[in-house]
PDB file of C-alpha atoms in Angstrom:
ATOM      1  CA  MET A 219     120.629 100.577-273.173  1.00 57.00           C
ATOM      2  CA  ASN A 220     119.742  96.889-273.639  1.00 68.00           C
ATOM      3  CA  GLY A 221     116.433  95.161-273.389  1.00 70.00           C
ATOM      4  CA  MET A 222     116.838  94.085-269.779  1.00 75.00           C
ATOM      5  CA  THR A 223     117.326  97.640-268.674  1.00 79.00           C
ATOM      6  CA  ILE A 224     114.215  98.768-270.454  1.00 79.00           C
ATOM      7  CA  VAL A 225     112.179  95.978-268.910  1.00 75.00           C
ATOM      8  CA  SER A 226     113.519  96.810-265.456  1.00 78.00           C
ATOM      9  CA  LEU A 227     112.583 100.454-265.897  1.00 81.00           C
ATOM     10  CA  VAL A 228     109.093  99.511-267.032  1.00 79.00           C
ATOM     11  CA  ILE A 229     108.649  97.185-264.062  1.00 82.00           C
ATOM     12  CA  LEU A 230     109.919  99.857-261.665  1.00 82.00           C
ATOM     13  CA  LEU A 231     107.569 102.406-263.161  1.00 83.00           C
ATOM     14  CA  PHE A 232     104.673  99.960-262.837  1.00 80.00           C
ATOM     15  CA  VAL A 233     105.505  99.319-259.205  1.00 80.00           C
ATOM     16  CA  VAL A 234     105.705 103.017-258.424  1.00 82.00           C
ATOM     17  CA  VAL A 235     102.376 103.712-260.132  1.00 82.00           C
ATOM     18  CA  THR A 236     100.782 100.752-258.381  1.00 81.00           C
ATOM     19  CA  VAL A 237     101.992 101.819-254.971  1.00 81.00           C
ATOM     20  CA  ALA A 238     100.890 105.377-255.663  1.00 80.00           C
ATOM     21  CA  ASN A 239      97.438 104.157-256.634  1.00 81.00           C
ATOM     22  CA  GLY A 240      97.194 102.006-253.522  1.00 85.00           C
ATOM     23  CA  VAL A 241      98.089 104.743-251.035  1.00 88.00           C
ATOM     24  CA  ARG A 242      95.570 107.479-250.251  1.00 89.00           C
ATOM     25  CA  ILE A 243      95.777 110.399-247.822  1.00 90.00           C
ATOM     26  CA  ILE A 244      92.273 111.491-246.822  1.00 90.00           C
ATOM     27  CA  PRO A 245      92.054 115.155-245.631  1.00 92.00           C
ATOM     28  CA  GLN A 246      90.237 116.031-242.449  1.00 92.00           C
ATOM     29  CA  GLY A 247      86.585 116.859-243.075  1.00 90.00           C
ATOM     30  CA  GLU A 248      86.162 114.361-245.903  1.00 91.00           C
ATOM     31  CA  GLU A 249      85.273 110.702-246.307  1.00 92.00           C
ATOM     32  CA  TRP A 250      85.886 108.792-249.513  1.00 93.00           C
ATOM     33  CA  ILE A 251      83.688 106.026-250.889  1.00 93.00           C
ATOM     34  CA  VAL A 252      85.561 103.046-252.340  1.00 93.00           C
ATOM     35  CA  GLN A 253      84.008 100.732-254.913  1.00 92.00           C
ATOM     36  CA  ARG A 254      85.458  97.382-255.876  1.00 89.00           C
ATOM     37  CA  LEU A 255      84.563  96.334-259.387  1.00 86.00           C
ATOM     38  CA  GLY A 256      81.578  98.691-259.367  1.00 85.00           C
ATOM     39  CA  LYS A 257      80.244  97.659-255.958  1.00 90.00           C
ATOM     40  CA  TYR A 258      80.531  99.517-252.661  1.00 91.00           C
ATOM     41  CA  ARG A 259      83.554  98.243-250.714  1.00 91.00           C
ATOM     42  CA  THR A 260      84.339 100.601-247.832  1.00 91.00           C
ATOM     43  CA  THR A 261      84.539 104.178-246.622  1.00 91.00           C
ATOM     44  CA  LEU A 262      87.953 105.735-246.115  1.00 92.00           C
ATOM     45  CA  LEU A 263      88.210 108.003-243.060  1.00 92.00           C
ATOM     46  CA  PRO A 264      90.662 110.920-242.763  1.00 91.00           C
ATOM     47  CA  GLY A 265      94.332 109.909-242.593  1.00 91.00           C
ATOM     48  CA  LEU A 266      96.652 107.523-244.456  1.00 90.00           C
ATOM     49  CA  ARG A 267      94.670 104.707-246.084  1.00 90.00           C
ATOM     50  CA  PHE A 268      95.413 101.855-248.477  1.00 89.00           C
ATOM     51  CA  ILE A 269      93.393 100.313-251.284  1.00 88.00           C
ATOM     52  CA  ILE A 270      94.010  97.611-253.833  1.00 88.00           C
ATOM     53  CA  PRO A 271      95.150  99.287-257.033  1.00 87.00           C
ATOM     54  CA  TYR A 272      93.244  98.637-260.234  1.00 85.00           C
ATOM     55  CA  VAL A 273      90.549  96.803-258.323  1.00 88.00           C
ATOM     56  CA  ASP A 274      89.363  99.404-255.855  1.00 87.00           C
ATOM     57  CA  ASN A 275      88.263 102.778-257.118  1.00 89.00           C
ATOM     58  CA  ILE A 276      87.528 106.099-255.336  1.00 90.00           C
ATOM     59  CA  SER A 277      83.999 106.784-256.530  1.00 90.00           C
ATOM     60  CA  TYR A 278      82.860 109.677-254.293  1.00 90.00           C
ATOM     61  CA  LYS A 279      84.531 112.232-252.090  1.00 92.00           C
ATOM     62  CA  VAL A 280      82.009 113.369-249.489  1.00 92.00           C
ATOM     63  CA  THR A 281      82.563 116.384-247.238  1.00 90.00           C
ATOM     64  CA  THR A 282      81.547 115.886-243.615  1.00 90.00           C
ATOM     65  CA  LYS A 283      81.702 119.568-242.771  1.00 91.00           C
ATOM     66  CA  ASP A 284      78.549 121.637-242.374  1.00 90.00           C
ATOM     67  CA  ILE A 285      77.048 122.482-245.740  1.00 91.00           C
ATOM     68  CA  ILE A 286      75.283 125.785-246.322  1.00 90.00           C
ATOM     69  CA  LEU A 287      72.313 125.505-248.667  1.00 89.00           C
ATOM     70  CA  ASP A 288      70.790 128.721-249.946  1.00 89.00           C
ATOM     71  CA  VAL A 289      67.125 128.107-250.765  1.00 87.00           C
ATOM     72  CA  GLN A 290      66.208 130.382-253.616  1.00 87.00           C
ATOM     73  CA  GLU A 291      63.493 132.998-253.356  1.00 87.00           C
ATOM     74  CA  GLN A 292      60.016 131.853-254.344  1.00 88.00           C
ATOM     75  CA  GLU A 293      56.479 133.214-254.411  1.00 87.00           C
ATOM     76  CA  VAL A 294      53.904 131.525-252.199  1.00 87.00           C
ATOM     77  CA  ILE A 295      50.126 132.050-252.145  1.00 86.00           C
ATOM     78  CA  THR A 296      48.716 132.178-248.616  1.00 87.00           C
ATOM     79  CA  ARG A 297      45.342 130.842-247.485  1.00 87.00           C
ATOM     80  CA  ASP A 298      43.735 134.274-247.974  1.00 84.00           C
ATOM     81  CA  ASN A 299      45.078 134.466-251.560  1.00 84.00           C
ATOM     82  CA  ALA A 300      47.896 136.887-250.780  1.00 83.00           C
ATOM     83  CA  VAL A 301      51.189 136.513-252.649  1.00 86.00           C
ATOM     84  CA  ILE A 302      54.341 136.669-250.534  1.00 87.00           C
ATOM     85  CA  VAL A 303      58.001 136.159-251.368  1.00 89.00           C
ATOM     86  CA  VAL A 304      60.028 133.892-249.071  1.00 89.00           C
ATOM     87  CA  ASN A 305      63.509 132.402-249.060  1.00 88.00           C
ATOM     88  CA  ALA A 306      65.529 130.440-246.542  1.00 90.00           C
ATOM     89  CA  ILE A 307      68.957 129.094-245.714  1.00 91.00           C
ATOM     90  CA  SER A 308      69.734 125.647-244.299  1.00 90.00           C
ATOM     91  CA  PHE A 309      72.731 124.131-242.551  1.00 92.00           C
ATOM     92  CA  ILE A 310      73.101 120.380-243.092  1.00 91.00           C
ATOM     93  CA  LYS A 311      75.739 117.795-242.322  1.00 92.00           C
ATOM     94  CA  VAL A 312      76.457 114.417-243.942  1.00 92.00           C
ATOM     95  CA  THR A 313      76.356 111.814-241.163  1.00 91.00           C
ATOM     96  CA  ASP A 314      76.173 108.706-243.371  1.00 92.00           C
ATOM     97  CA  PRO A 315      78.169 109.104-246.612  1.00 92.00           C
ATOM     98  CA  VAL A 316      76.952 105.777-247.973  1.00 92.00           C
ATOM     99  CA  LYS A 317      73.284 106.795-247.790  1.00 90.00           C
ATOM    100  CA  ALA A 318      74.141 110.271-249.073  1.00 90.00           C
ATOM    101  CA  VAL A 319      75.734 108.991-252.295  1.00 91.00           C
ATOM    102  CA  TYR A 320      73.608 105.891-252.892  1.00 90.00           C
ATOM    103  CA  GLY A 321      70.266 107.010-251.476  1.00 87.00           C
ATOM    104  CA  VAL A 322      69.735 110.035-253.755  1.00 87.00           C
ATOM    105  CA  GLU A 323      71.250 111.365-256.954  1.00 87.00           C
ATOM    106  CA  ASP A 324      72.304 114.769-255.566  1.00 88.00           C
ATOM    107  CA  TYR A 325      71.669 115.161-251.849  1.00 89.00           C
ATOM    108  CA  SER A 326      72.288 118.925-251.830  1.00 89.00           C
ATOM    109  CA  GLU A 327      69.766 119.565-254.586  1.00 90.00           C
ATOM    110  CA  ALA A 328      67.340 117.040-253.080  1.00 90.00           C
ATOM    111  CA  ILE A 329      67.296 118.654-249.633  1.00 90.00           C
ATOM    112  CA  ARG A 330      67.030 122.126-251.216  1.00 90.00           C
ATOM    113  CA  ASN A 331      63.944 121.114-253.190  1.00 91.00           C
ATOM    114  CA  MET A 332      62.500 119.373-250.129  1.00 90.00           C
ATOM    115  CA  ILE A 333      62.849 122.602-248.117  1.00 90.00           C
ATOM    116  CA  MET A 334      61.247 124.643-250.908  1.00 90.00           C
ATOM    117  CA  THR A 335      58.196 122.392-251.241  1.00 90.00           C
ATOM    118  CA  THR A 336      57.752 122.057-247.465  1.00 90.00           C
ATOM    119  CA  LEU A 337      58.073 125.810-246.998  1.00 89.00           C
ATOM    120  CA  ARG A 338      55.471 126.397-249.717  1.00 89.00           C
ATOM    121  CA  SER A 339      53.104 123.951-248.036  1.00 90.00           C
ATOM    122  CA  ILE A 340      53.524 125.508-244.554  1.00 90.00           C
ATOM    123  CA  VAL A 341      53.080 129.100-245.664  1.00 89.00           C
ATOM    124  CA  GLY A 342      50.162 128.131-247.937  1.00 88.00           C
ATOM    125  CA  ASP A 343      48.192 127.007-244.864  1.00 88.00           C
ATOM    126  CA  MET A 344      48.590 130.410-243.190  1.00 88.00           C
ATOM    127  CA  GLU A 345      46.976 133.770-243.696  1.00 87.00           C
ATOM    128  CA  LEU A 346      49.084 136.765-244.660  1.00 83.00           C
ATOM    129  CA  ASP A 347      49.346 138.409-241.241  1.00 83.00           C
ATOM    130  CA  GLU A 348      50.072 135.086-239.566  1.00 86.00           C
ATOM    131  CA  ALA A 349      52.802 134.215-242.077  1.00 84.00           C
ATOM    132  CA  LEU A 350      54.523 137.589-241.715  1.00 83.00           C
ATOM    133  CA  SER A 351      54.602 137.361-237.914  1.00 84.00           C
ATOM    134  CA  SER A 352      55.369 133.653-237.381  1.00 85.00           C
ATOM    135  CA  ARG A 353      58.960 133.148-238.470  1.00 86.00           C
ATOM    136  CA  ASP A 354      59.886 130.998-235.499  1.00 87.00           C
ATOM    137  CA  MET A 355      56.893 128.726-235.976  1.00 89.00           C
ATOM    138  CA  ILE A 356      57.579 128.383-239.705  1.00 89.00           C
ATOM    139  CA  LYS A 357      61.224 127.582-238.994  1.00 89.00           C
ATOM    140  CA  ALA A 358      60.345 124.907-236.442  1.00 89.00           C
ATOM    141  CA  ARG A 359      57.740 123.262-238.689  1.00 89.00           C
ATOM    142  CA  LEU A 360      60.091 123.423-241.663  1.00 89.00           C
ATOM    143  CA  LYS A 361      62.933 121.728-239.816  1.00 88.00           C
ATOM    144  CA  ALA A 362      60.625 119.011-238.490  1.00 87.00           C
ATOM    145  CA  GLY A 363      59.155 118.492-241.952  1.00 86.00           C
ATOM    146  CA  VAL A 364      62.467 117.791-243.698  1.00 88.00           C
ATOM    147  CA  ALA A 365      64.386 116.119-240.847  1.00 86.00           C
ATOM    148  CA  ASP A 366      62.918 112.613-241.304  1.00 85.00           C
ATOM    149  CA  GLU A 367      63.485 112.577-245.042  1.00 84.00           C
ATOM    150  CA  ALA A 368      66.999 113.903-244.564  1.00 88.00           C
ATOM    151  CA  LEU A 369      67.844 111.006-242.218  1.00 88.00           C
ATOM    152  CA  ASP A 370      66.939 108.546-244.977  1.00 87.00           C
ATOM    153  CA  TRP A 371      69.523 110.278-247.144  1.00 90.00           C
ATOM    154  CA  GLY A 372      72.202 110.180-244.448  1.00 90.00           C
ATOM    155  CA  LEU A 373      71.856 113.882-243.663  1.00 91.00           C
ATOM    156  CA  THR A 374      71.219 115.836-240.484  1.00 90.00           C
ATOM    157  CA  VAL A 375      69.411 119.174-240.754  1.00 89.00           C
ATOM    158  CA  LYS A 376      71.151 121.266-238.109  1.00 89.00           C
ATOM    159  CA  SER A 377      69.218 124.476-238.679  1.00 88.00           C
ATOM    160  CA  VAL A 378      66.810 126.149-241.055  1.00 89.00           C
ATOM    161  CA  GLU A 379      66.532 129.928-241.032  1.00 88.00           C
ATOM    162  CA  ILE A 380      64.003 132.121-242.822  1.00 88.00           C
ATOM    163  CA  GLN A 381      66.094 134.784-244.523  1.00 86.00           C
ATOM    164  CA  ASP A 382      63.246 136.943-245.711  1.00 84.00           C
ATOM    165  CA  ILE A 383      59.488 136.794-245.882  1.00 85.00           C
ATOM    166  CA  LYS A 384      57.646 139.717-247.359  1.00 83.00           C
ATOM    167  CA  PRO A 385      54.659 140.526-249.561  1.00 81.00           C
ATOM    168  CA  SER A 386      55.196 140.715-253.284  1.00 76.00           C
ATOM    169  CA  GLN A 387      55.467 144.143-254.910  1.00 76.00           C
ATOM    170  CA  SER A 388      51.835 144.093-256.010  1.00 72.00           C
ATOM    171  CA  MET A 389      50.773 143.077-252.509  1.00 71.00           C
ATOM    172  CA  GLN A 390      52.924 145.820-250.982  1.00 70.00           C
ATOM    173  CA  ARG A 391      51.185 148.422-253.146  1.00 74.00           C
ATOM    174  CA  ALA A 392      47.789 147.016-252.173  1.00 73.00           C
ATOM    175  CA  MET A 393      48.766 146.993-248.485  1.00 69.00           C
ATOM    176  CA  GLU A 394      49.969 150.598-248.709  1.00 71.00           C
ATOM    177  CA  LEU A 395      46.628 151.636-250.209  1.00 77.00           C
ATOM    178  CA  GLN A 396      44.795 149.670-247.533  1.00 76.00           C
ATOM    179  CA  ALA A 397      46.904 151.230-244.772  1.00 77.00           C
ATOM    180  CA  SER A 398      46.266 154.709-246.193  1.00 78.00           C
ATOM    181  CA  ALA A 399      42.517 154.047-246.325  1.00 82.00           C
ATOM    182  CA  GLU A 400      42.586 152.694-242.767  1.00 82.00           C
ATOM    183  CA  ARG A 401      44.433 155.782-241.509  1.00 82.00           C
ATOM    184  CA  GLU A 402      41.898 158.024-243.252  1.00 83.00           C
ATOM    185  CA  ARG A 403      39.037 156.034-241.731  1.00 85.00           C
ATOM    186  CA  LYS A 404      40.529 156.338-238.259  1.00 86.00           C
ATOM    187  CA  ALA A 405      41.027 160.078-238.769  1.00 84.00           C
ATOM    188  CA  MET A 406      37.373 160.485-239.815  1.00 88.00           C
ATOM    189  CA  VAL A 407      36.235 158.425-236.828  1.00 87.00           C
ATOM    190  CA  THR A 408      38.394 160.535-234.525  1.00 87.00           C
ATOM    191  CA  ARG A 409      37.020 163.781-235.948  1.00 87.00           C
ATOM    192  CA  ALA A 410      33.451 162.495-235.703  1.00 87.00           C
ATOM    193  CA  GLU A 411      34.043 161.362-232.134  1.00 88.00           C
ATOM    194  CA  GLY A 412      35.489 164.781-231.296  1.00 87.00           C
ATOM    195  CA  GLU A 413      32.506 166.563-232.820  1.00 87.00           C
ATOM    196  CA  LYS A 414      30.162 164.239-230.947  1.00 87.00           C
ATOM    197  CA  GLN A 415      31.880 164.937-227.631  1.00 88.00           C
ATOM    198  CA  SER A 416      31.858 168.662-228.390  1.00 87.00           C
ATOM    199  CA  MET A 417      28.109 168.613-229.092  1.00 89.00           C
ATOM    200  CA  ILE A 418      27.473 166.574-225.944  1.00 89.00           C
ATOM    201  CA  LEU A 419      29.515 168.948-223.807  1.00 88.00           C
ATOM    202  CA  SER A 420      27.811 171.972-225.398  1.00 87.00           C
ATOM    203  CA  ALA A 421      24.367 170.486-224.744  1.00 87.00           C
ATOM    204  CA  GLU A 422      25.326 169.660-221.177  1.00 87.00           C
ATOM    205  CA  ALA A 423      26.602 173.229-220.744  1.00 87.00           C
ATOM    206  CA  ARG A 424      23.324 174.671-222.072  1.00 86.00           C
ATOM    207  CA  LEU A 425      21.354 172.346-219.819  1.00 87.00           C
ATOM    208  CA  GLU A 426      23.400 173.342-216.785  1.00 87.00           C
ATOM    209  CA  SER A 427      23.048 177.029-217.689  1.00 86.00           C
ATOM    210  CA  ALA A 428      19.265 176.658-218.060  1.00 86.00           C
ATOM    211  CA  LYS A 429      19.065 174.891-214.717  1.00 88.00           C
ATOM    212  CA  ARG A 430      21.077 177.630-213.055  1.00 87.00           C
ATOM    213  CA  ASP A 431      18.962 180.353-214.742  1.00 85.00           C
ATOM    214  CA  ALA A 432      15.820 178.642-213.494  1.00 86.00           C
ATOM    215  CA  VAL A 433      17.215 178.412-209.978  1.00 86.00           C
ATOM    216  CA  ALA A 434      18.215 182.089-210.134  1.00 85.00           C
ATOM    217  CA  GLN A 435      14.774 183.133-211.335  1.00 85.00           C
ATOM    218  CA  ILE A 436      13.108 181.090-208.619  1.00 86.00           C
ATOM    219  CA  THR A 437      15.439 182.599-206.022  1.00 86.00           C
ATOM    220  CA  LEU A 438      14.790 186.110-207.366  1.00 82.00           C
ATOM    221  CA  ALA A 439      11.046 185.526-207.371  1.00 80.00           C
ATOM    222  CA  GLU A 440      11.166 184.257-203.800  1.00 81.00           C
ATOM    223  CA  ALA A 441      13.261 187.265-202.771  1.00 80.00           C
ATOM    224  CA  SER A 442      10.810 189.628-204.470  1.00 73.00           C
ATOM    225  CA  ALA A 443       7.911 187.900-202.753  1.00 75.00           C
ATOM    226  CA  GLN A 444       9.644 188.271-199.390  1.00 79.00           C
ATOM    227  CA  ALA A 445      10.377 191.915-200.110  1.00 72.00           C
ATOM    228  CA  ILE A 446       6.778 192.565-201.070  1.00 69.00           C
ATOM    229  CA  LYS A 447       5.561 190.872-197.907  1.00 74.00           C
ATOM    230  CA  LYS A 448       7.917 192.963-195.765  1.00 73.00           C
ATOM    231  CA  VAL A 449       6.901 196.202-197.518  1.00 66.00           C
ATOM    232  CA  ASN A 450       3.233 195.327-197.142  1.00 67.00           C
ATOM    233  CA  ALA A 451       3.758 194.552-193.479  1.00 71.00           C
ATOM    234  CA  ALA A 452       5.606 197.834-192.946  1.00 67.00           C
ATOM    235  CA  PHE A 453       3.057 200.076-194.693  1.00 62.00           C
ATOM    236  CA  GLY A 454      -0.112 198.347-193.627  1.00 62.00           C
ATOM    237  CA  ASP A 455      -3.214 200.128-194.876  1.00 63.00           C
ATOM    238  CA  ASN A 456      -1.362 203.383-195.587  1.00 62.00           C
ATOM    239  CA  GLU A 457      -0.620 203.274-199.312  1.00 60.00           C
ATOM    240  CA  LEU A 458       0.930 206.752-199.521  1.00 61.00           C
ATOM    241  CA  PRO A 459       4.521 205.719-198.740  1.00 62.00           C
ATOM    242  CA  MET A 460       4.297 202.984-201.354  1.00 61.00           C
ATOM    243  CA  LEU A 461       3.091 205.454-203.968  1.00 62.00           C
ATOM    244  CA  TYR A 462       5.915 207.776-203.035  1.00 62.00           C
ATOM    245  CA  LEU A 463       8.530 205.055-203.487  1.00 64.00           C
ATOM    246  CA  LEU A 464       7.068 204.025-206.801  1.00 65.00           C
ATOM    247  CA  GLY A 465       7.086 207.596-208.020  1.00 65.00           C
ATOM    248  CA  GLU A 466      10.705 208.064-206.933  1.00 68.00           C
ATOM    249  CA  LYS A 467      11.811 204.912-208.750  1.00 69.00           C
ATOM    250  CA  TYR A 468       9.838 206.020-211.788  1.00 67.00           C
ATOM    251  CA  ILE A 469      11.612 209.368-211.923  1.00 72.00           C
ATOM    252  CA  THR A 470      15.012 207.731-211.376  1.00 76.00           C
ATOM    253  CA  SER A 471      14.415 205.326-214.265  1.00 71.00           C
ATOM    254  CA  ILE A 472      13.385 208.158-216.576  1.00 70.00           C
ATOM    255  CA  THR A 473      16.525 210.109-215.587  1.00 73.00           C
ATOM    256  CA  LYS A 474      18.816 207.156-216.371  1.00 71.00           C
ATOM    257  CA  LEU A 475      17.076 206.645-219.687  1.00 68.00           C
ATOM    258  CA  ALA A 476      17.609 210.289-220.597  1.00 68.00           C
ATOM    259  CA  GLU A 477      21.308 210.211-219.616  1.00 70.00           C
ATOM    260  CA  SER A 478      22.022 207.097-221.688  1.00 64.00           C
ATOM    261  CA  GLU A 479      24.385 207.648-224.666  1.00 67.00           C
ATOM    262  CA  ASN A 480      22.177 205.510-226.892  1.00 62.00           C
ATOM    263  CA  ALA A 481      19.013 207.460-226.030  1.00 54.00           C
ATOM    264  CA  LYS A 482      18.022 209.833-228.810  1.00 54.00           C
ATOM    265  CA  VAL A 483      14.366 210.384-227.887  1.00 59.00           C
ATOM    266  CA  VAL A 484      12.766 210.041-224.451  1.00 56.00           C
ATOM    267  CA  LEU A 485       9.031 209.330-224.406  1.00 56.00           C
ATOM    268  CA  LEU A 486       7.108 210.405-221.334  1.00 56.00           C
ATOM    269  CA  PRO A 487       3.665 209.109-220.423  1.00 56.00           C
ATOM    270  CA  ALA A 488       0.844 211.502-221.205  1.00 49.00           C
ATOM    271  CA  ASP A 489      -0.536 211.307-217.663  1.00 54.00           C
ATOM    272  CA  LEU A 490       2.824 211.845-215.934  1.00 54.00           C
ATOM    273  CA  GLN A 491       1.924 215.343-214.716  1.00 54.00           C
ATOM    274  CA  SER A 492      -1.530 214.375-213.483  1.00 58.00           C
ATOM    275  CA  THR A 493      -0.076 211.390-211.742  1.00 57.00           C
ATOM    276  CA  LEU A 494       2.558 213.483-209.935  1.00 54.00           C
ATOM    277  CA  ARG A 495       0.015 216.169-209.128  1.00 57.00           C
ATOM    278  CA  GLY A 496      -2.381 213.683-207.622  1.00 57.00           C
ATOM    279  CA  LEU A 497       0.486 212.126-205.674  1.00 53.00           C
ATOM    280  CA  PHE A 498       1.585 215.444-204.151  1.00 53.00           C
ATOM    281  CA  GLN A 499      -1.998 216.411-203.369  1.00 57.00           C
ATOM    282  CA  ARG A 500      -2.452 213.204-201.425  1.00 54.00           C
ATOM    283  CA  VAL A 501       0.834 213.863-199.600  1.00 49.00           C
ATOM    284  CA  ASN A 502      -0.355 217.407-198.670  1.00 52.00           C
ATOM    285  CA  LYS A 503      -3.677 216.171-197.468  1.00 54.00           C
ATOM    286  CA  THR A 504      -2.026 213.620-195.326  1.00 50.00           C
ATOM    287  CA  GLY A 505       0.313 216.242-193.876  1.00 49.00           C
ATOM    288  CA  GLN A 506      -2.559 218.586-193.064  1.00 51.00           C
ATOM    289  CA  ALA A 507      -4.415 215.841-191.403  1.00 49.00           C
TER     290      ALA A 507
END
């Protein structure tokens, strides 16, 4: 092999390498940034593209597909000094590769930190109960808070989702104790209310019973008065029938008292015999008359 052959081979190799360096096939979903002598030259879109070898250089390969950013879990102190743990996930898309590579050092890390600080600021302005129950509002405010800054970096924030928002372990223990105390308080209130209602109903029952007893006594007294009037009208001035009835009732009462199982001793009035004797004498005198 002579010198001419070697030179020809070297030239051929140089041409092949040069052509290979000047031809680029850009895959779908990517855009490549070309710099010429250290300065931005153009952006290569997907497909077969050509550059000037040794002068143009592929500096950045930017994906234009949706990027999933997982925002790490962080502790946030709410307005009422409660500590909660929150994390999120964001879906972004590079819409301007030039701004994405030249506007910020690392756009993925930049937007992740922007979401973290904005999320901390939003949740810090809320109270605990509001933060735990306002996911949609937090998501909307978070997206609006980072969207303008993301546009300056050539990014579009398509969605921001709150993965989890919960109290810290110490707060969970405190909330469990608070919930237990609240349940106990409600139980005591319920028992006290039940006792109160029971006492009210019992008092109302006693009042109603007393009213009914009073009405019954009044009715009985009126009935007795009517009976006395009728008896008085029937007997007139003759008191003998009345004495006879009283004596009969007296004897009947004594008989019932003697027949009672609980009666051990029956006491009779000392003047029972004289009373009965006087009664029968008055009956005999009336019959003779």
